Amino acid sequence: ELLSTDIADWTITFAQTGIESPIGERLRRVRHHLDGDEMFLANYADVLTDAPLPEMIDNFARRDAGASMMVVPPQSSFHCVDLGEDGLVGGITAVSDMPLWENGGYFVLRQEVFDHIPENGDLVADGCAQLAKRGRLVAHQHRGFWKPTDTVKERAALDEAYARGDRPWAVWERDNAGVSV
């Protein structure tokens, strides 16, 4: 069932790219479906977010870069320990209080990224890392809702939030003013 009819000009292709293939290799295997598009999107399918993708695309389109990676503040509740060689702890800092950003799993890419992904290569470790070394990778900082569903605990928390109507990732449920309908 379609939620809306704004996809009339879309082409959706389901492709078997190999269950053990790294993400970079999966993209390489579907490259021929891009029909030479200048820009295309890729994402990890196990993340929910309210990130404004049109804004991310527009910002990237104005940049001279090969890729844009959405980055988010660390989600971990862990602490980093400053440990001296003598085993003494010099300090403890919550990861969330550190000036760090995590890969948020949403990308706007140009064909150039394929020049940096070897056979069986990874999008981030190979493609994005090489673009970063060349000054061709930009970040789109997102401070809004972003949650992974990597663990049973994370999935259960999101299922519970959904059941009680707390689903900020469901941007299609909002009206033009951003209010849930």
JSON list of C-alpha atoms in Angstrom, two decimals:
[
{"chain": "A", "resi": 1, "resn": "GLU", "atom": "CA", "xyz": [0.00, 0.00, 0.00]},
{"chain": "A", "resi": 2, "resn": "LEU", "atom": "CA", "xyz": [1.42, 3.38, -1.00]},
{"chain": "A", "resi": 3, "resn": "LEU", "atom": "CA", "xyz": [1.39, 6.06, 1.67]},
{"chain": "A", "resi": 4, "resn": "SER", "atom": "CA", "xyz": [1.44, 8.80, -0.94]},
{"chain": "A", "resi": 5, "resn": "THR", "atom": "CA", "xyz": [1.75, 9.20, -4.67]},
{"chain": "A", "resi": 6, "resn": "ASP", "atom": "CA", "xyz": [4.90, 11.32, -4.84]},
{"chain": "A", "resi": 7, "resn": "ILE", "atom": "CA", "xyz": [6.93, 8.47, -6.32]},
{"chain": "A", "resi": 8, "resn": "ALA", "atom": "CA", "xyz": [5.60, 8.50, -9.88]},
{"chain": "A", "resi": 9, "resn": "ASP", "atom": "CA", "xyz": [9.03, 9.30, -11.32]},
{"chain": "A", "resi": 10, "resn": "TRP", "atom": "CA", "xyz": [10.91, 6.79, -9.15]},
{"chain": "A", "resi": 11, "resn": "THR", "atom": "CA", "xyz": [12.45, 3.55, -10.31]},
{"chain": "A", "resi": 12, "resn": "ILE", "atom": "CA", "xyz": [12.76, 0.97, -7.56]},
{"chain": "A", "resi": 13, "resn": "THR", "atom": "CA", "xyz": [14.91, -2.09, -8.23]},
{"chain": "A", "resi": 14, "resn": "PHE", "atom": "CA", "xyz": [15.43, -4.92, -5.76]},
{"chain": "A", "resi": 15, "resn": "ALA", "atom": "CA", "xyz": [18.84, -6.44, -6.45]},
{"chain": "A", "resi": 16, "resn": "GLN", "atom": "CA", "xyz": [20.58, -9.45, -4.96]},
{"chain": "A", "resi": 17, "resn": "THR", "atom": "CA", "xyz": [24.04, -8.11, -4.16]},
{"chain": "A", "resi": 18, "resn": "GLY", "atom": "CA", "xyz": [25.34, -10.89, -1.93]},
{"chain": "A", "resi": 19, "resn": "ILE", "atom": "CA", "xyz": [24.52, -11.42, 1.72]},
{"chain": "A", "resi": 20, "resn": "GLU", "atom": "CA", "xyz": [28.20, -11.35, 2.72]},
{"chain": "A", "resi": 21, "resn": "SER", "atom": "CA", "xyz": [29.15, -8.41, 0.49]},
{"chain": "A", "resi": 22, "resn": "PRO", "atom": "CA", "xyz": [30.43, -5.23, 2.13]},
{"chain": "A", "resi": 23, "resn": "ILE", "atom": "CA", "xyz": [28.38, -2.11, 1.40]},
{"chain": "A", "resi": 24, "resn": "GLY", "atom": "CA", "xyz": [30.90, -0.77, -1.09]},
{"chain": "A", "resi": 25, "resn": "GLU", "atom": "CA", "xyz": [30.71, -3.97, -3.11]},
{"chain": "A", "resi": 26, "resn": "ARG", "atom": "CA", "xyz": [26.91, -3.89, -2.99]},
{"chain": "A", "resi": 27, "resn": "LEU", "atom": "CA", "xyz": [26.98, -0.39, -4.48]},
{"chain": "A", "resi": 28, "resn": "ARG", "atom": "CA", "xyz": [29.44, -1.52, -7.16]},
{"chain": "A", "resi": 29, "resn": "ARG", "atom": "CA", "xyz": [27.06, -4.34, -8.12]},
{"chain": "A", "resi": 30, "resn": "VAL", "atom": "CA", "xyz": [24.13, -1.94, -8.68]},
{"chain": "A", "resi": 31, "resn": "ARG", "atom": "CA", "xyz": [26.10, 0.87, -10.31]},
{"chain": "A", "resi": 32, "resn": "HIS", "atom": "CA", "xyz": [24.66, 0.05, -13.74]},
{"chain": "A", "resi": 33, "resn": "HIS", "atom": "CA", "xyz": [21.17, 0.83, -12.38]},
{"chain": "A", "resi": 34, "resn": "LEU", "atom": "CA", "xyz": [22.17, 4.44, -11.69]},
{"chain": "A", "resi": 35, "resn": "ASP", "atom": "CA", "xyz": [22.00, 5.31, -15.40]},
{"chain": "A", "resi": 36, "resn": "GLY", "atom": "CA", "xyz": [24.80, 7.83, -15.00]},
{"chain": "A", "resi": 37, "resn": "ASP", "atom": "CA", "xyz": [22.92, 9.89, -12.39]},
{"chain": "A", "resi": 38, "resn": "GLU", "atom": "CA", "xyz": [25.23, 12.60, -11.08]},
{"chain": "A", "resi": 39, "resn": "MET", "atom": "CA", "xyz": [24.12, 12.06, -7.47]},
{"chain": "A", "resi": 40, "resn": "PHE", "atom": "CA", "xyz": [22.50, 9.15, -5.69]},
{"chain": "A", "resi": 41, "resn": "LEU", "atom": "CA", "xyz": [21.61, 8.16, -2.13]},
{"chain": "A", "resi": 42, "resn": "ALA", "atom": "CA", "xyz": [22.68, 5.22, -0.01]},
{"chain": "A", "resi": 43, "resn": "ASN", "atom": "CA", "xyz": [21.80, 4.36, 3.57]},
{"chain": "A", "resi": 44, "resn": "TYR", "atom": "CA", "xyz": [21.98, 1.66, 6.18]},
{"chain": "A", "resi": 45, "resn": "ALA", "atom": "CA", "xyz": [18.52, 0.17, 6.41]},
{"chain": "A", "resi": 46, "resn": "ASP", "atom": "CA", "xyz": [18.76, -0.40, 10.17]},
{"chain": "A", "resi": 47, "resn": "VAL", "atom": "CA", "xyz": [18.60, 3.24, 11.29]},
{"chain": "A", "resi": 48, "resn": "LEU", "atom": "CA", "xyz": [15.55, 5.41, 11.99]},
{"chain": "A", "resi": 49, "resn": "THR", "atom": "CA", "xyz": [15.89, 9.20, 11.78]},
{"chain": "A", "resi": 50, "resn": "ASP", "atom": "CA", "xyz": [13.99, 12.42, 11.24]},
{"chain": "A", "resi": 51, "resn": "ALA", "atom": "CA", "xyz": [16.91, 13.85, 9.26]},
{"chain": "A", "resi": 52, "resn": "PRO", "atom": "CA", "xyz": [15.78, 16.28, 6.55]},
{"chain": "A", "resi": 53, "resn": "LEU", "atom": "CA", "xyz": [17.07, 14.40, 3.52]},
{"chain": "A", "resi": 54, "resn": "PRO", "atom": "CA", "xyz": [16.08, 17.11, 0.99]},
{"chain": "A", "resi": 55, "resn": "GLU", "atom": "CA", "xyz": [18.22, 19.58, 2.97]},
{"chain": "A", "resi": 56, "resn": "MET", "atom": "CA", "xyz": [21.12, 17.11, 3.02]},
{"chain": "A", "resi": 57, "resn": "ILE", "atom": "CA", "xyz": [20.86, 16.64, -0.75]},
{"chain": "A", "resi": 58, "resn": "ASP", "atom": "CA", "xyz": [20.61, 20.39, -1.43]},
{"chain": "A", "resi": 59, "resn": "ASN", "atom": "CA", "xyz": [23.62, 21.15, 0.78]},
{"chain": "A", "resi": 60, "resn": "PHE", "atom": "CA", "xyz": [25.67, 18.48, -0.97]},
{"chain": "A", "resi": 61, "resn": "ALA", "atom": "CA", "xyz": [24.63, 19.65, -4.45]},
{"chain": "A", "resi": 62, "resn": "ARG", "atom": "CA", "xyz": [26.17, 23.05, -3.68]},
{"chain": "A", "resi": 63, "resn": "ARG", "atom": "CA", "xyz": [29.50, 21.51, -2.64]},
{"chain": "A", "resi": 64, "resn": "ASP", "atom": "CA", "xyz": [32.40, 20.34, -4.74]},
{"chain": "A", "resi": 65, "resn": "ALA", "atom": "CA", "xyz": [32.70, 16.96, -3.05]},
{"chain": "A", "resi": 66, "resn": "GLY", "atom": "CA", "xyz": [32.49, 13.30, -3.98]},
{"chain": "A", "resi": 67, "resn": "ALA", "atom": "CA", "xyz": [30.36, 12.27, -1.01]},
{"chain": "A", "resi": 68, "resn": "SER", "atom": "CA", "xyz": [28.42, 13.53, 1.97]},
{"chain": "A", "resi": 69, "resn": "MET", "atom": "CA", "xyz": [28.03, 11.48, 5.12]},
{"chain": "A", "resi": 70, "resn": "MET", "atom": "CA", "xyz": [25.39, 12.24, 7.72]},
{"chain": "A", "resi": 71, "resn": "VAL", "atom": "CA", "xyz": [27.04, 12.37, 11.14]},
{"chain": "A", "resi": 72, "resn": "VAL", "atom": "CA", "xyz": [25.32, 12.27, 14.51]},
{"chain": "A", "resi": 73, "resn": "PRO", "atom": "CA", "xyz": [26.44, 12.82, 18.11]},
{"chain": "A", "resi": 74, "resn": "PRO", "atom": "CA", "xyz": [27.60, 9.61, 19.83]},
{"chain": "A", "resi": 75, "resn": "GLN", "atom": "CA", "xyz": [24.69, 7.51, 21.06]},
{"chain": "A", "resi": 76, "resn": "SER", "atom": "CA", "xyz": [26.66, 5.44, 23.54]},
{"chain": "A", "resi": 77, "resn": "SER", "atom": "CA", "xyz": [26.12, 5.63, 27.28]},
{"chain": "A", "resi": 78, "resn": "PHE", "atom": "CA", "xyz": [29.69, 4.47, 27.83]},
{"chain": "A", "resi": 79, "resn": "HIS", "atom": "CA", "xyz": [32.58, 6.46, 29.26]},
{"chain": "A", "resi": 80, "resn": "CYS", "atom": "CA", "xyz": [36.10, 6.91, 27.92]},
{"chain": "A", "resi": 81, "resn": "VAL", "atom": "CA", "xyz": [38.92, 6.42, 30.37]},
{"chain": "A", "resi": 82, "resn": "ASP", "atom": "CA", "xyz": [42.17, 8.39, 30.14]},
{"chain": "A", "resi": 83, "resn": "LEU", "atom": "CA", "xyz": [44.66, 5.76, 31.21]},
{"chain": "A", "resi": 84, "resn": "GLY", "atom": "CA", "xyz": [48.31, 6.45, 31.99]},
{"chain": "A", "resi": 85, "resn": "GLU", "atom": "CA", "xyz": [51.14, 4.00, 31.32]},
{"chain": "A", "resi": 86, "resn": "ASP", "atom": "CA", "xyz": [51.31, 3.32, 35.05]},
{"chain": "A", "resi": 87, "resn": "GLY", "atom": "CA", "xyz": [47.69, 2.15, 35.08]},
{"chain": "A", "resi": 88, "resn": "LEU", "atom": "CA", "xyz": [46.42, 5.23, 36.89]},
{"chain": "A", "resi": 89, "resn": "VAL", "atom": "CA", "xyz": [43.21, 6.73, 35.57]},
{"chain": "A", "resi": 90, "resn": "GLY", "atom": "CA", "xyz": [43.67, 10.39, 34.72]},
{"chain": "A", "resi": 91, "resn": "GLY", "atom": "CA", "xyz": [40.07, 11.10, 33.90]},
{"chain": "A", "resi": 92, "resn": "ILE", "atom": "CA", "xyz": [36.71, 9.74, 32.84]},
{"chain": "A", "resi": 93, "resn": "THR", "atom": "CA", "xyz": [34.52, 11.37, 30.21]},
{"chain": "A", "resi": 94, "resn": "ALA", "atom": "CA", "xyz": [31.11, 10.33, 28.92]},
{"chain": "A", "resi": 95, "resn": "VAL", "atom": "CA", "xyz": [31.32, 9.61, 25.19]},
{"chain": "A", "resi": 96, "resn": "SER", "atom": "CA", "xyz": [28.30, 11.87, 24.70]},
{"chain": "A", "resi": 97, "resn": "ASP", "atom": "CA", "xyz": [30.29, 14.78, 26.21]},
{"chain": "A", "resi": 98, "resn": "MET", "atom": "CA", "xyz": [33.20, 14.40, 23.80]},
{"chain": "A", "resi": 99, "resn": "PRO", "atom": "CA", "xyz": [33.55, 16.44, 20.59]},
{"chain": "A", "resi": 100, "resn": "LEU", "atom": "CA", "xyz": [32.98, 13.35, 18.45]},
{"chain": "A", "resi": 101, "resn": "TRP", "atom": "CA", "xyz": [30.56, 12.48, 15.67]},
{"chain": "A", "resi": 102, "resn": "GLU", "atom": "CA", "xyz": [29.42, 9.03, 14.50]},
{"chain": "A", "resi": 103, "resn": "ASN", "atom": "CA", "xyz": [28.69, 7.87, 10.98]},
{"chain": "A", "resi": 104, "resn": "GLY", "atom": "CA", "xyz": [24.90, 8.22, 10.77]},
{"chain": "A", "resi": 105, "resn": "GLY", "atom": "CA", "xyz": [24.54, 5.78, 7.87]},
{"chain": "A", "resi": 106, "resn": "TYR", "atom": "CA", "xyz": [22.99, 8.16, 5.31]},
{"chain": "A", "resi": 107, "resn": "PHE", "atom": "CA", "xyz": [25.00, 9.22, 2.28]},
{"chain": "A", "resi": 108, "resn": "VAL", "atom": "CA", "xyz": [24.66, 11.43, -0.77]},
{"chain": "A", "resi": 109, "resn": "LEU", "atom": "CA", "xyz": [27.20, 10.23, -3.32]},
{"chain": "A", "resi": 110, "resn": "ARG", "atom": "CA", "xyz": [28.58, 11.16, -6.71]},
{"chain": "A", "resi": 111, "resn": "GLN", "atom": "CA", "xyz": [29.85, 8.62, -9.23]},
{"chain": "A", "resi": 112, "resn": "GLU", "atom": "CA", "xyz": [33.38, 9.58, -8.14]},
{"chain": "A", "resi": 113, "resn": "VAL", "atom": "CA", "xyz": [32.98, 7.37, -5.07]},
{"chain": "A", "resi": 114, "resn": "PHE", "atom": "CA", "xyz": [33.30, 4.29, -7.29]},
{"chain": "A", "resi": 115, "resn": "ASP", "atom": "CA", "xyz": [36.88, 5.34, -8.14]},
{"chain": "A", "resi": 116, "resn": "HIS", "atom": "CA", "xyz": [37.77, 4.67, -4.50]},
{"chain": "A", "resi": 117, "resn": "ILE", "atom": "CA", "xyz": [35.94, 1.41, -3.77]},
{"chain": "A", "resi": 118, "resn": "PRO", "atom": "CA", "xyz": [37.97, -1.67, -4.73]},
{"chain": "A", "resi": 119, "resn": "GLU", "atom": "CA", "xyz": [36.41, -5.03, -5.47]},
{"chain": "A", "resi": 120, "resn": "ASN", "atom": "CA", "xyz": [34.85, -6.32, -2.22]},
{"chain": "A", "resi": 121, "resn": "GLY", "atom": "CA", "xyz": [35.60, -2.92, -0.68]},
{"chain": "A", "resi": 122, "resn": "ASP", "atom": "CA", "xyz": [33.68, -1.00, 1.93]},
{"chain": "A", "resi": 123, "resn": "LEU", "atom": "CA", "xyz": [31.90, 2.30, 1.35]},
{"chain": "A", "resi": 124, "resn": "VAL", "atom": "CA", "xyz": [33.20, 3.96, 4.53]},
{"chain": "A", "resi": 125, "resn": "ALA", "atom": "CA", "xyz": [36.58, 2.31, 5.19]},
{"chain": "A", "resi": 126, "resn": "ASP", "atom": "CA", "xyz": [37.61, 2.52, 1.53]},
{"chain": "A", "resi": 127, "resn": "GLY", "atom": "CA", "xyz": [35.48, 4.97, -0.44]},
{"chain": "A", "resi": 128, "resn": "CYS", "atom": "CA", "xyz": [34.81, 7.63, 2.19]},
{"chain": "A", "resi": 129, "resn": "ALA", "atom": "CA", "xyz": [38.26, 7.32, 3.75]},
{"chain": "A", "resi": 130, "resn": "GLN", "atom": "CA", "xyz": [39.95, 7.93, 0.39]},
{"chain": "A", "resi": 131, "resn": "LEU", "atom": "CA", "xyz": [37.66, 10.86, -0.39]},
{"chain": "A", "resi": 132, "resn": "ALA", "atom": "CA", "xyz": [38.42, 12.33, 3.06]},
{"chain": "A", "resi": 133, "resn": "LYS", "atom": "CA", "xyz": [42.17, 12.08, 2.40]},
{"chain": "A", "resi": 134, "resn": "ARG", "atom": "CA", "xyz": [41.62, 14.06, -0.81]},
{"chain": "A", "resi": 135, "resn": "GLY", "atom": "CA", "xyz": [39.39, 16.69, 0.83]},
{"chain": "A", "resi": 136, "resn": "ARG", "atom": "CA", "xyz": [36.37, 15.39, -1.11]},
{"chain": "A", "resi": 137, "resn": "LEU", "atom": "CA", "xyz": [34.14, 14.16, 1.77]},
{"chain": "A", "resi": 138, "resn": "VAL", "atom": "CA", "xyz": [31.77, 16.49, 3.60]},
{"chain": "A", "resi": 139, "resn": "ALA", "atom": "CA", "xyz": [29.67, 15.86, 6.69]},
{"chain": "A", "resi": 140, "resn": "HIS", "atom": "CA", "xyz": [26.04, 16.73, 7.25]},
{"chain": "A", "resi": 141, "resn": "GLN", "atom": "CA", "xyz": [25.64, 17.18, 11.01]},
{"chain": "A", "resi": 142, "resn": "HIS", "atom": "CA", "xyz": [22.28, 15.98, 12.33]},
{"chain": "A", "resi": 143, "resn": "ARG", "atom": "CA", "xyz": [21.36, 16.63, 15.95]},
{"chain": "A", "resi": 144, "resn": "GLY", "atom": "CA", "xyz": [17.76, 15.45, 15.64]},
{"chain": "A", "resi": 145, "resn": "PHE", "atom": "CA", "xyz": [16.30, 12.01, 16.16]},
{"chain": "A", "resi": 146, "resn": "TRP", "atom": "CA", "xyz": [18.57, 9.14, 15.12]},
{"chain": "A", "resi": 147, "resn": "LYS", "atom": "CA", "xyz": [18.46, 5.61, 16.50]},
{"chain": "A", "resi": 148, "resn": "PRO", "atom": "CA", "xyz": [20.00, 2.36, 15.28]},
{"chain": "A", "resi": 149, "resn": "THR", "atom": "CA", "xyz": [18.19, -0.97, 15.44]},
{"chain": "A", "resi": 150, "resn": "ASP", "atom": "CA", "xyz": [21.31, -3.12, 15.69]},
{"chain": "A", "resi": 151, "resn": "THR", "atom": "CA", "xyz": [20.45, -4.91, 18.93]},
{"chain": "A", "resi": 152, "resn": "VAL", "atom": "CA", "xyz": [17.39, -6.61, 20.38]},
{"chain": "A", "resi": 153, "resn": "LYS", "atom": "CA", "xyz": [17.35, -3.93, 23.11]},
{"chain": "A", "resi": 154, "resn": "GLU", "atom": "CA", "xyz": [17.38, -1.07, 20.57]},
{"chain": "A", "resi": 155, "resn": "ARG", "atom": "CA", "xyz": [14.66, -2.69, 18.49]},
{"chain": "A", "resi": 156, "resn": "ALA", "atom": "CA", "xyz": [12.47, -3.33, 21.55]},
{"chain": "A", "resi": 157, "resn": "ALA", "atom": "CA", "xyz": [12.82, 0.30, 22.68]},
{"chain": "A", "resi": 158, "resn": "LEU", "atom": "CA", "xyz": [11.77, 1.55, 19.23]},
{"chain": "A", "resi": 159, "resn": "ASP", "atom": "CA", "xyz": [8.84, -0.89, 19.09]},
{"chain": "A", "resi": 160, "resn": "GLU", "atom": "CA", "xyz": [7.67, 0.38, 22.50]},
{"chain": "A", "resi": 161, "resn": "ALA", "atom": "CA", "xyz": [8.02, 4.00, 21.37]},
{"chain": "A", "resi": 162, "resn": "TYR", "atom": "CA", "xyz": [6.03, 3.24, 18.23]},
{"chain": "A", "resi": 163, "resn": "ALA", "atom": "CA", "xyz": [3.26, 1.55, 20.24]},
{"chain": "A", "resi": 164, "resn": "ARG", "atom": "CA", "xyz": [2.82, 4.60, 22.47]},
{"chain": "A", "resi": 165, "resn": "GLY", "atom": "CA", "xyz": [2.77, 6.96, 19.48]},
{"chain": "A", "resi": 166, "resn": "ASP", "atom": "CA", "xyz": [6.25, 8.35, 20.06]},
{"chain": "A", "resi": 167, "resn": "ARG", "atom": "CA", "xyz": [7.75, 8.03, 16.57]},
{"chain": "A", "resi": 168, "resn": "PRO", "atom": "CA", "xyz": [9.69, 11.14, 15.55]},
{"chain": "A", "resi": 169, "resn": "TRP", "atom": "CA", "xyz": [11.17, 9.26, 12.59]},
{"chain": "A", "resi": 170, "resn": "ALA", "atom": "CA", "xyz": [7.69, 9.03, 10.98]},
{"chain": "A", "resi": 171, "resn": "VAL", "atom": "CA", "xyz": [8.04, 12.38, 9.21]},
{"chain": "A", "resi": 172, "resn": "TRP", "atom": "CA", "xyz": [5.29, 11.39, 6.76]},
{"chain": "A", "resi": 173, "resn": "GLU", "atom": "CA", "xyz": [2.80, 11.55, 9.65]},
{"chain": "A", "resi": 174, "resn": "ARG", "atom": "CA", "xyz": [3.37, 15.29, 10.07]},
{"chain": "A", "resi": 175, "resn": "ASP", "atom": "CA", "xyz": [1.54, 18.13, 8.38]},
{"chain": "A", "resi": 176, "resn": "ASN", "atom": "CA", "xyz": [3.36, 20.93, 6.55]},
{"chain": "A", "resi": 177, "resn": "ALA", "atom": "CA", "xyz": [3.98, 22.73, 9.85]},
{"chain": "A", "resi": 178, "resn": "GLY", "atom": "CA", "xyz": [5.77, 19.67, 11.28]},
{"chain": "A", "resi": 179, "resn": "VAL", "atom": "CA", "xyz": [2.92, 18.78, 13.65]},
{"chain": "A", "resi": 180, "resn": "SER", "atom": "CA", "xyz": [1.92, 15.11, 14.00]},
{"chain": "A", "resi": 181, "resn": "VAL", "atom": "CA", "xyz": [-1.46, 14.40, 12.46]}
]
